[in-house]
Coordinates of C-alpha atoms in Angstrom, one line a residue:
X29 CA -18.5 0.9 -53.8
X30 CA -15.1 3.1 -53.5
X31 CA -13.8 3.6 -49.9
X32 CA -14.8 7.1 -48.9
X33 CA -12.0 9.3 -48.9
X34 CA -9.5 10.4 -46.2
X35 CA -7.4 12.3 -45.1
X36 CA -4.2 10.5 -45.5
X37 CA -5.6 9.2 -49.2
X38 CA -6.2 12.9 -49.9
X39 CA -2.5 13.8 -49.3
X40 CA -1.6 11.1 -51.3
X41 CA -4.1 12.1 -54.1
X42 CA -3.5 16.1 -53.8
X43 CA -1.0 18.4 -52.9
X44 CA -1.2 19.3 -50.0
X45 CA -3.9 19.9 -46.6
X46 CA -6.1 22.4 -45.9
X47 CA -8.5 22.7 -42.9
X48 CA -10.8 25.5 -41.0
X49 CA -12.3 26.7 -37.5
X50 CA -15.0 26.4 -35.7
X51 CA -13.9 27.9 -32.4
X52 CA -12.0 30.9 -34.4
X53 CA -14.3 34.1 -34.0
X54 CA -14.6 34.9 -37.0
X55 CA -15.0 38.8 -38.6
X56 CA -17.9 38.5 -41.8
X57 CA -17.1 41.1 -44.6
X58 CA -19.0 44.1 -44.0
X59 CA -22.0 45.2 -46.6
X60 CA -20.9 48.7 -46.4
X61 CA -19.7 48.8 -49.8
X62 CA -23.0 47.3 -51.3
X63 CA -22.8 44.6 -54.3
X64 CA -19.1 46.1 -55.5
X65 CA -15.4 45.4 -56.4
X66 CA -14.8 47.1 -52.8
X67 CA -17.2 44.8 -51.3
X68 CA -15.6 41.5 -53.1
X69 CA -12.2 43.1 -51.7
X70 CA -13.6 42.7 -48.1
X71 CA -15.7 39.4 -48.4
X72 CA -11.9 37.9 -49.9
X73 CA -10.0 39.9 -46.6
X74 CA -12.0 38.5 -44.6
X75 CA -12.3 34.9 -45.5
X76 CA -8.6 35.1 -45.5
X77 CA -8.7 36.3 -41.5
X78 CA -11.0 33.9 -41.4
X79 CA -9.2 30.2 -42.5
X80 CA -5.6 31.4 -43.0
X81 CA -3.4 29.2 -40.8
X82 CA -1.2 32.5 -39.6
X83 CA -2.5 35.3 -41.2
X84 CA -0.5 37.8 -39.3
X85 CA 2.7 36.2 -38.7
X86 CA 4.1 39.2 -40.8
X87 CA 1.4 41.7 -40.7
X88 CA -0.3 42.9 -37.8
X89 CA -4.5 42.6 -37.6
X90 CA -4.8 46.3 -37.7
X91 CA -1.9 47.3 -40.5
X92 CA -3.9 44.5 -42.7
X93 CA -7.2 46.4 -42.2
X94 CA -6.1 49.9 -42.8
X95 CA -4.6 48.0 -46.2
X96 CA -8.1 46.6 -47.1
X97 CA -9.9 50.4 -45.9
X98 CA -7.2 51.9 -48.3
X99 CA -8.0 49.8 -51.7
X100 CA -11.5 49.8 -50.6
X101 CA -11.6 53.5 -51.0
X102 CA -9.9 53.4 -53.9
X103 CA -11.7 51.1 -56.1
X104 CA -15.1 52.7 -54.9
X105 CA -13.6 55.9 -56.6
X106 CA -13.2 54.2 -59.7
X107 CA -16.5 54.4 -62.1
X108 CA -16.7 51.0 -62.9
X109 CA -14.3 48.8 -61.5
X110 CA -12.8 45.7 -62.7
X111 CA -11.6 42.4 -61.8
X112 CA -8.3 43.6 -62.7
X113 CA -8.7 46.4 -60.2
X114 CA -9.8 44.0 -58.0
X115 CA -6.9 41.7 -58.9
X116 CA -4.7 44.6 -57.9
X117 CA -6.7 45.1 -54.8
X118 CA -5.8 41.7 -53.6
X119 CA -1.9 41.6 -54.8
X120 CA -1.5 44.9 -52.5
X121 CA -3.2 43.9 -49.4
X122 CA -2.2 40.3 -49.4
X123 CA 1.5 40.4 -50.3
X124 CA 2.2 41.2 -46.3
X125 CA 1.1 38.2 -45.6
X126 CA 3.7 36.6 -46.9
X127 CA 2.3 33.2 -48.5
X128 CA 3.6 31.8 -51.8
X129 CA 0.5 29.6 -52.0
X130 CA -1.5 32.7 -52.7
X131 CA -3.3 32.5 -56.2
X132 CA -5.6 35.1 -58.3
X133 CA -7.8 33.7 -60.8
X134 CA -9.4 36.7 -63.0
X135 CA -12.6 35.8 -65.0
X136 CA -10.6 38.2 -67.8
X137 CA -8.4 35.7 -68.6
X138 CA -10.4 32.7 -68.9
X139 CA -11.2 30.9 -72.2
X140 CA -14.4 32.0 -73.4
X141 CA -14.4 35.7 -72.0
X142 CA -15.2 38.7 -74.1
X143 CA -12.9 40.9 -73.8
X144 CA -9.3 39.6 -73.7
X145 CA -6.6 41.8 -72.0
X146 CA -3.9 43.5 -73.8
X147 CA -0.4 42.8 -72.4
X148 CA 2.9 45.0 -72.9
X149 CA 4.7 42.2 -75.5
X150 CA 8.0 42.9 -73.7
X151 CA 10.1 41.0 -71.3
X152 CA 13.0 42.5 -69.2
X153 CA 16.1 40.6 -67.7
X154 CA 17.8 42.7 -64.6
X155 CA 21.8 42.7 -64.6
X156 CA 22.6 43.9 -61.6
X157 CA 21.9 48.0 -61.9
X158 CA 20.5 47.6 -65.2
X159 CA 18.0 46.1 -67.1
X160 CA 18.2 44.4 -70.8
X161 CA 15.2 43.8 -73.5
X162 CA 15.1 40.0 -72.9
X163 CA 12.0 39.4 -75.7
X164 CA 10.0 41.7 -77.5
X165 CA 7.6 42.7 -80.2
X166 CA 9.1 43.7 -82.6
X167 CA 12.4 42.1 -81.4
X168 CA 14.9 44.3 -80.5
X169 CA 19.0 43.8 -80.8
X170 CA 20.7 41.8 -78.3
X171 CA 21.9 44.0 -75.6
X172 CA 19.7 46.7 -76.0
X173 CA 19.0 48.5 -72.5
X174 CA 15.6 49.0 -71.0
X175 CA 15.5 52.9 -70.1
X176 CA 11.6 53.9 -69.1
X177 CA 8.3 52.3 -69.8
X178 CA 5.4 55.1 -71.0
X179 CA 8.0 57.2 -69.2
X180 CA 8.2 55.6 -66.0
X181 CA 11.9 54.9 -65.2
X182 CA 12.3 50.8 -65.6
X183 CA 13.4 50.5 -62.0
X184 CA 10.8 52.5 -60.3
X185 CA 8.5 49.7 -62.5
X186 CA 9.9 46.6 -61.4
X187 CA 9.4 48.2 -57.8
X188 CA 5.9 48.6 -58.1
X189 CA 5.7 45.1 -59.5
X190 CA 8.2 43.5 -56.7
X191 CA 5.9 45.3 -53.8
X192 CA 2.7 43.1 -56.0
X193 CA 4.8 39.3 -55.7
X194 CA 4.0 36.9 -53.6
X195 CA 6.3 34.8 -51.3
X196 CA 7.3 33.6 -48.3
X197 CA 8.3 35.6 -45.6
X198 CA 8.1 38.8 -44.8
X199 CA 7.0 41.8 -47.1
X200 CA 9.9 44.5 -46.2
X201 CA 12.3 42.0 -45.1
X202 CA 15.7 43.1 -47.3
X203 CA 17.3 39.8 -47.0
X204 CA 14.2 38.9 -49.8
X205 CA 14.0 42.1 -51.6
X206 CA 15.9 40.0 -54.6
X207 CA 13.4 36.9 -54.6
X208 CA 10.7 39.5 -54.9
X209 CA 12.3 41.7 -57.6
X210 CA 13.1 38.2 -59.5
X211 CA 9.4 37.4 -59.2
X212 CA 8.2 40.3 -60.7
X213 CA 11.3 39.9 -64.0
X214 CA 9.5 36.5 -64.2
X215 CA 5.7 37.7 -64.3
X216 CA 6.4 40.5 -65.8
X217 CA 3.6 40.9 -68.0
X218 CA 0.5 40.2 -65.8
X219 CA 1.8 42.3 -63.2
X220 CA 2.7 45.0 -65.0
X221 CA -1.0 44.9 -66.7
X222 CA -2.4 44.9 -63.1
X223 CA 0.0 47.9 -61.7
X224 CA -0.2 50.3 -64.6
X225 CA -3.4 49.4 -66.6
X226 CA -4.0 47.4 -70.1
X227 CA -3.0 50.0 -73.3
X228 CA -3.3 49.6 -77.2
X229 CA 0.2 50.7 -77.3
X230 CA 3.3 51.3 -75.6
X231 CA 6.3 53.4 -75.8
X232 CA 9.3 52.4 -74.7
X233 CA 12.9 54.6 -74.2
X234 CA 15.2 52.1 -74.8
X235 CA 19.4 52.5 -75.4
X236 CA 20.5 50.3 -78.6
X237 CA 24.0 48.4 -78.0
X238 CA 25.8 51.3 -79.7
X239 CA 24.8 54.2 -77.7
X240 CA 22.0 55.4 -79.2
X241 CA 18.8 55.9 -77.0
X242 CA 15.4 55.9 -79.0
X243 CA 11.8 55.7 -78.2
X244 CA 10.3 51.7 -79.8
X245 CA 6.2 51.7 -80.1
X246 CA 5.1 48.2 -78.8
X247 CA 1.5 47.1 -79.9
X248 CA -0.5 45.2 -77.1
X249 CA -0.9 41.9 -77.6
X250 CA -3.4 38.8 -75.9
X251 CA -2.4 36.4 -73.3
X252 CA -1.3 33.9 -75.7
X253 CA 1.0 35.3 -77.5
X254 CA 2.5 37.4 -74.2
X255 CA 3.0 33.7 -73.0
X256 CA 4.6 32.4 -76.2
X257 CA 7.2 35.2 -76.0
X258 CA 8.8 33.8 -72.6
X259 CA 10.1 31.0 -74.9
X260 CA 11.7 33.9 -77.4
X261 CA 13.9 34.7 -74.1
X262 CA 17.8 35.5 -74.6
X263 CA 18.3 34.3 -71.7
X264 CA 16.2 30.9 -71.8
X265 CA 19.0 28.9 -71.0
X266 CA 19.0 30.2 -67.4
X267 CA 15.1 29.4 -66.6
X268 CA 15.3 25.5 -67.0
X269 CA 13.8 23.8 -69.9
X270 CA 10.8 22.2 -70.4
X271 CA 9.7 19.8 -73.0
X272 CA 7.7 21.6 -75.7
X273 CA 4.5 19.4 -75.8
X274 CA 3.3 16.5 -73.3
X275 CA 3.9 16.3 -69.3
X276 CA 6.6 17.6 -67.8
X277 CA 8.2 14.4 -66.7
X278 CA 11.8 14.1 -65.5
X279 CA 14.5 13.7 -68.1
X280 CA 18.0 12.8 -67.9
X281 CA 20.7 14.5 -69.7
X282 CA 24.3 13.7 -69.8
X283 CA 26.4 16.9 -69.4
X284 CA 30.2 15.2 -69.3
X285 CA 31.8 11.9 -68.9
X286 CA 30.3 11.1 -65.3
X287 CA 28.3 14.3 -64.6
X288 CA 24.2 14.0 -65.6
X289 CA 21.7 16.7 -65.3
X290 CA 17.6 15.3 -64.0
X291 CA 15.5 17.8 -65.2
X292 CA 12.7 17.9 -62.6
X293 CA 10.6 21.2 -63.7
X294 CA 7.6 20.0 -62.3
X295 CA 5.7 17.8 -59.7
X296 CA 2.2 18.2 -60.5
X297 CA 1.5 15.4 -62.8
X298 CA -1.1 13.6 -61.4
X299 CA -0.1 9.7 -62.1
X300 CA 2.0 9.0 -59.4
X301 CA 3.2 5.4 -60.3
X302 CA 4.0 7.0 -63.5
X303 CA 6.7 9.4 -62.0
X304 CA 8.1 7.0 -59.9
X305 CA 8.4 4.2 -62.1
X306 CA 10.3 7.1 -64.7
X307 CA 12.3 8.3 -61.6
X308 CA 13.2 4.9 -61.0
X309 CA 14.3 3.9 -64.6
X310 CA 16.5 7.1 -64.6
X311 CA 18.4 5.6 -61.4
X312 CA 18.7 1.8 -62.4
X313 CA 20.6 3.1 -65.7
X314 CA 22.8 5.6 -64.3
X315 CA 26.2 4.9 -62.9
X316 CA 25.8 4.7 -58.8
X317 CA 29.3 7.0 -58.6
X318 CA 28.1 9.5 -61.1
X319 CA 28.0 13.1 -60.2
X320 CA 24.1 14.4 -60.1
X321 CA 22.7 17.7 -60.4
X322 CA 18.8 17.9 -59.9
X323 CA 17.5 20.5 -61.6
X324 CA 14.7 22.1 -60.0
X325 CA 14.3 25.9 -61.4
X326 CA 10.7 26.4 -62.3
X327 CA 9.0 23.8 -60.1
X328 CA 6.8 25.1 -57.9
X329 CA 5.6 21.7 -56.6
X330 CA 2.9 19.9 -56.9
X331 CA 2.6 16.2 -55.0
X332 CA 4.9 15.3 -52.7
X333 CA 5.4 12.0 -53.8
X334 CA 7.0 12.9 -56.8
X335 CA 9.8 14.0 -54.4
X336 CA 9.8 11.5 -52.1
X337 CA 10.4 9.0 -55.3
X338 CA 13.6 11.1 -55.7
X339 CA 14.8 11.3 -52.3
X340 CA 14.3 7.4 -51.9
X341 CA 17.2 7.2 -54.5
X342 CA 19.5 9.3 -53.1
X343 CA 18.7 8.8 -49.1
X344 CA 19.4 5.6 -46.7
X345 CA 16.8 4.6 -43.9
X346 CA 14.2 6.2 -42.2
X347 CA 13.8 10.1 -42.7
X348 CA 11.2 12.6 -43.1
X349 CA 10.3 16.2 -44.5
X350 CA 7.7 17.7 -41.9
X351 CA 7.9 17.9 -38.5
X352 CA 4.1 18.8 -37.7
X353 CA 1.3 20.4 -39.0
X354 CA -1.3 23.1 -38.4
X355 CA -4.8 24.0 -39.2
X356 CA -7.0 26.9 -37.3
X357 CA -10.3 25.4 -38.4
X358 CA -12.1 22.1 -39.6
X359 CA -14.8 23.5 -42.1
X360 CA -15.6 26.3 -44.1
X361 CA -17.2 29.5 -42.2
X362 CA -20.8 31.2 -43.3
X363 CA -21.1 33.0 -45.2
X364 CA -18.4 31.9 -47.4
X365 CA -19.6 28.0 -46.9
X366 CA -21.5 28.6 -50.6
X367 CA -18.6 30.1 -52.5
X368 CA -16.1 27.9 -51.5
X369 CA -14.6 24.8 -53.9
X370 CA -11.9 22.2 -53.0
X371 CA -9.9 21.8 -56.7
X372 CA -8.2 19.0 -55.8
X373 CA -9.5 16.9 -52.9
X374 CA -13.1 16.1 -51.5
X375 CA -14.3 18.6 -49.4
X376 CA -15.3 16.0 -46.6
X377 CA -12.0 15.2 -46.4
X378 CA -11.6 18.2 -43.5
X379 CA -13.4 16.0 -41.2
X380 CA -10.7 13.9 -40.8
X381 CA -7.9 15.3 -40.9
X382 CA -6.1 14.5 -37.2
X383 CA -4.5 17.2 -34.3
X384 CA -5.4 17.8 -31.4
X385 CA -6.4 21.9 -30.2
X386 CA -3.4 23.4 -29.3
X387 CA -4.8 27.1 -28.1
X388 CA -6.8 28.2 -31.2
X389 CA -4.9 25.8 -33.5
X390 CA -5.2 21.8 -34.2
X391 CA -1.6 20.4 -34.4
X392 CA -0.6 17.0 -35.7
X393 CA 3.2 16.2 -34.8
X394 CA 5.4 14.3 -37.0
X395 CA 5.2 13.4 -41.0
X396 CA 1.9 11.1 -42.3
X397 CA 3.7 10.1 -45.1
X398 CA 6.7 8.4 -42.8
X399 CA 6.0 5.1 -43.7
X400 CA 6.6 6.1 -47.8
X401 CA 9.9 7.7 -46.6
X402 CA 12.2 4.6 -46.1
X403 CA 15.1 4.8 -48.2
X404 CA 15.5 1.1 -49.3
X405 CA 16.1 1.8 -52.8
X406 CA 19.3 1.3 -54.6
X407 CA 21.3 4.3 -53.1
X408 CA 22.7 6.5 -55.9
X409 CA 26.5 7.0 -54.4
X410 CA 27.9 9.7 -56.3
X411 CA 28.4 13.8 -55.2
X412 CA 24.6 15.5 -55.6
X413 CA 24.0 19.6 -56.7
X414 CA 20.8 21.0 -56.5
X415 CA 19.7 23.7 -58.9
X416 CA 17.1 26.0 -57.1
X417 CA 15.4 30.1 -58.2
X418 CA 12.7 32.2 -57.2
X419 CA 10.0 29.7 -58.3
X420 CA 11.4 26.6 -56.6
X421 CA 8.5 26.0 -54.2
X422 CA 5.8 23.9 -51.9
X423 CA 7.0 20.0 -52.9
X424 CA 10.3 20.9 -54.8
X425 CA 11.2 23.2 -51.3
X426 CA 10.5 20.1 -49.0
X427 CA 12.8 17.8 -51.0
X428 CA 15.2 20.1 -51.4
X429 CA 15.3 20.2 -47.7
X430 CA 15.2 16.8 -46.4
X431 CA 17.6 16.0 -49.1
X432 CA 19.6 18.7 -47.1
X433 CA 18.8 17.3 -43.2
X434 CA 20.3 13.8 -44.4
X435 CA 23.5 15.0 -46.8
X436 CA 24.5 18.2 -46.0
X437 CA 26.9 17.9 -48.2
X438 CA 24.6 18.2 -51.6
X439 CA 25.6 21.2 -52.8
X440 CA 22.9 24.0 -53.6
X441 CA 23.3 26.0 -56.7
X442 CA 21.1 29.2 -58.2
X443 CA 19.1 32.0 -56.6
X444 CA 16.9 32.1 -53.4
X445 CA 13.9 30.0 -53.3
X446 CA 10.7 32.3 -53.1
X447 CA 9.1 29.1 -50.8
X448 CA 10.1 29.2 -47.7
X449 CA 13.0 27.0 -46.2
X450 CA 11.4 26.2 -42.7
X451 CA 7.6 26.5 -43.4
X452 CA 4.9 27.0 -46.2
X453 CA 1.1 26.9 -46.2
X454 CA 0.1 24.9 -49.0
X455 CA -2.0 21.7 -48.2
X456 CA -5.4 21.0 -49.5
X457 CA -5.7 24.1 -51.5
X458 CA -9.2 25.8 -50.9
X459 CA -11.0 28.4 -53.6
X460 CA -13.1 31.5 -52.9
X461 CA -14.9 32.9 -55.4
X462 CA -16.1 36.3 -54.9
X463 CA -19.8 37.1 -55.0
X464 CA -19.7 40.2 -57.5
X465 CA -16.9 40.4 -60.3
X466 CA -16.1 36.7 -60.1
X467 CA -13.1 36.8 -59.3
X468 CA -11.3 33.8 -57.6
X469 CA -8.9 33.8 -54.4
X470 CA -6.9 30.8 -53.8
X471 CA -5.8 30.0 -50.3
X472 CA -4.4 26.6 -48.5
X473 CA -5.3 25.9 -45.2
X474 CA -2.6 24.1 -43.3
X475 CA 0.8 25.6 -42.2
X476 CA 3.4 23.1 -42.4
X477 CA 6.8 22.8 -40.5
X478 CA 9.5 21.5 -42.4
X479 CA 12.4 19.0 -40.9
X480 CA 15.5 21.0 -39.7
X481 CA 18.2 21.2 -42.2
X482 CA 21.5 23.4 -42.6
X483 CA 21.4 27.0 -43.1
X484 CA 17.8 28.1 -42.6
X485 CA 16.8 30.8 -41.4
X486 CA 13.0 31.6 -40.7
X487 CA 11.6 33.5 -43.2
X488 CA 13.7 32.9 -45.8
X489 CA 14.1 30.7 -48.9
X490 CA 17.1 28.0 -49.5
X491 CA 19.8 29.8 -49.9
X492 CA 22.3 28.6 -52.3
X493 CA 26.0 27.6 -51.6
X494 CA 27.0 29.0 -55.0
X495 CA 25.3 31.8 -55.7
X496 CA 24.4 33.0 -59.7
X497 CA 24.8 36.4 -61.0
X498 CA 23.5 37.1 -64.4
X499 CA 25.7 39.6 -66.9
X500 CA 25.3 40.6 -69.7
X501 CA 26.5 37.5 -71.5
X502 CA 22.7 36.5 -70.6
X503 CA 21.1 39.4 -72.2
X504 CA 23.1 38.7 -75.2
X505 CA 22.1 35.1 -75.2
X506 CA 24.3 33.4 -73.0
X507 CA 24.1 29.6 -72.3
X508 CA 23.2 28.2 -69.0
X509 CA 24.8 30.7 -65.9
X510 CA 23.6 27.7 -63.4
X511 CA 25.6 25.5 -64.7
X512 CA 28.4 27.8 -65.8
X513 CA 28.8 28.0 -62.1
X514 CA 29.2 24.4 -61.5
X515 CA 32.1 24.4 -64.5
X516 CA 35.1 22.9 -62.6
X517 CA 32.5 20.4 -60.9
X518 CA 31.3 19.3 -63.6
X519 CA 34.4 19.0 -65.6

């Protein structure tokens, strides 16, 4: 017989916690809105008030509500709403909320569904005040400038796109007005399908590289081919790469005579021996004294020990990359009990996860994974750069910041992180599925606090030492701006 799962084995196994509470009063979704996108809206509001480790951190109980009345109205207006409506429902109310870990499942995009949605086959890149076609059907020139969208200017778009993202932090904080605007560049075409409705066509005012402004018809297109497009980018070479078929495992590449680039786009393969056995191989053939960059655009983690297996390369003796963690509850609530999965770890595994009640949360101090964060392998010696964007998150955040609390030297190198820097809520993932259109809200249930480390600010991302810009070299088809800036470095 199998040893019944815990909670430490489910950390190891998943990635991340989760947990709910029993001494939380807890608001049920009202029936007002009868069997109803408007009624799926509440039941997912509510289950969020209900489990979320710190719900209104950045939004207040009553600001959230008036949210939910607001699209509640709305999609009862609406003759026969979708779970695209619904979908948009959700990205509106829950963006103040500020959690990354946030995920939409819509049945409309699953294999098997009827109707398939039509997406706007363009993708932009913004340069600074402007924006560039990046990929399109047809294809454009190189250069040309995006002007209006079905005759909405392109930056009042990507506004109503950037207010739908989901990060950490704050909603109208400024300071991450540029992760959020990033965010909605790189999901561009589901977003825009949710803000502005699927069309057969679309018309596009766009300003060729010679002057001349013109309107370009752009048939709609299905998921798959929308998702195929991203790799017909100009501007692919400042995304990361990732292999084209199999797992995205790390891979070495050797940039200059003693500079080497570990790609690191991902840490959600499951086999965890696997990765570190790869991770290890990379570091027993590389020169000890070699400058390192560690490339992490694109991750948006996945299981921590995929990181930890890096950072017991590059770190000496004992360190860690939480400080505590937080749950508000220890099961599932009624009347959600029923509708709620665990996608990657038992869902007994709550019972035993440890804390003690700390007012109406259970806190556990320190890191359970300490003893798996030793540093006793051989050391890699040489300078270390760390390549971050918008979509470095969860895992990849938490090594890039322990990494930071023992070598503050390492260099950091890109755009803002769209996970948070001190904190994220992303452990033991948990997934609602609402009871009408079903759609599916996923939600982790245990706020963690990350290790101290240089230059984080609550709230915010990891902000880079070397800041990217993108020009117009990009839109053209530029090479690699990350690494651009790292010239001399490397050199």
């Amino acid at each position: 017989m199998s040893e019944k799962p815990t909670w430490k084995t489910a950390v190891l196994l998943a990635a991340g916690l989760a947990l709910a509470a029993t001494s939380w009063a807890v608001d049920e979704p009202s029936g007002d809105d009868g069997p109803s996108a408007a009624a799926d809206l509440r039941d997912a509001v509510a289950w969020i008030e209900a489990v979320h480790p710190a719900p209104y951190r950045h939004v207040s109980k009553e600001a959230l509500a008036a949210a939910t009345d607001a699209e509640a109205e709305r999609l009862g207006a609406l003759a026969e709403a979708t779970d695209i409506d619904l979908g948009l429902s959700l990205r509106r109310v829950l963006a103040p909320v500020g959690d990354f870990h946030l995920a939409l499942g819509l049945p409309s995009f699953q294999p098997g569904a009827e109707v398939s949605p039509r997406l706007l086959p363009l993708l932009p890149l913004a340069v600074g005040e402007r924006v560039y076609v990046d990929a399109s059907l047809p294809e454009l020139p190189a250069g040309t400038e995006l002007l209006t969208l079905d005759g909405r200017p392109i930056p009042t778009v990507l506004d109503a796109l950037a207010s739908l993202a989901w990060i950490d932090g704050p909603a109208h904080d400024e300071a991450r007005l540029a992760v959020r605007r990033a965010r909605a560049v790189r999901k561009f075409g589901g977003l825009h399908l949710l803000a502005f409705g699927a069309s057969e066509r679309y018309v596009a005012r766009v300003r060729l590289p010679g002057g001349e402004e013109r309107e370009v018809e752009l048939k709609s297109v299905d998921p798959a081919a929308a998702a195929a497009l991203h790799r017909e980018r100009r501007s692919i070479g400042r995304w990361g790469t990732r292999p084209a078929d199999g797992p995205p495992w790390p891979a070495l590449e050797r940039l200059a005579e003693s500079t080497y680039l570990l790609r690191l786009p991902s840490f959600g393969i499951p086999d965890q021996d696997g990765y570190r056995n790869r991770v290890d191989a990379v570091f027993d053939g590389l020169d000890r004294r070699a400058r390192l960059i560690l490339d992490l655009r694109g991750n948006e983690g996945g299981l921590r020990t995929h990181g930890i297996a890096v950072l017991e390369r590059l770190l000496r003796g004992r360190y860690a990359q939480w400080t505590s963690l937080a749950t508000r509850v220890r099961g599932i609530p009624e009347p959600w009990r029923g509708r709620v999965t665990f996608p990657f770890t038992p869902p007994d595994v709550l019972e035993t996860v440890p804390g003690t009640l700390r007012g109406d949360r259970y806190v556990f101090d320190g890191d359970p994974l300490a003893e798996h964060m030793r540093g006793k392998g051989r050391r890699h010696r040489g300078s270390v750069s760390v390549l971050v964007d918008d979509a470095t998150n969860s895992a990849a955040v938490e090594m890039v910041v322990a990494l930071l609390a023992k070598r503050p030297e390492v260099r950091v190198v890109g755009t803002e992180t769209g996970g948070g820097c001190s904190r994220h809520i992303g452990e033991i993932p948990a997934l609602l599925t609402t009871p009408n259109l079903g759609v599916r809200l996923m939600a982790s249930l245990v706020e963690i606090t990350h290790v101290e480390s240089r230059g984080c600010t609550p709230g915010r991302g990891v902000v880079p030492d070397v800041p990217v810009p993108f020009t117009k070299a990009d839109a053209l088809g530029g090479g690699d701006p990350f690494l651009a800036a790292l010239g001399d470095w490397i050199r």
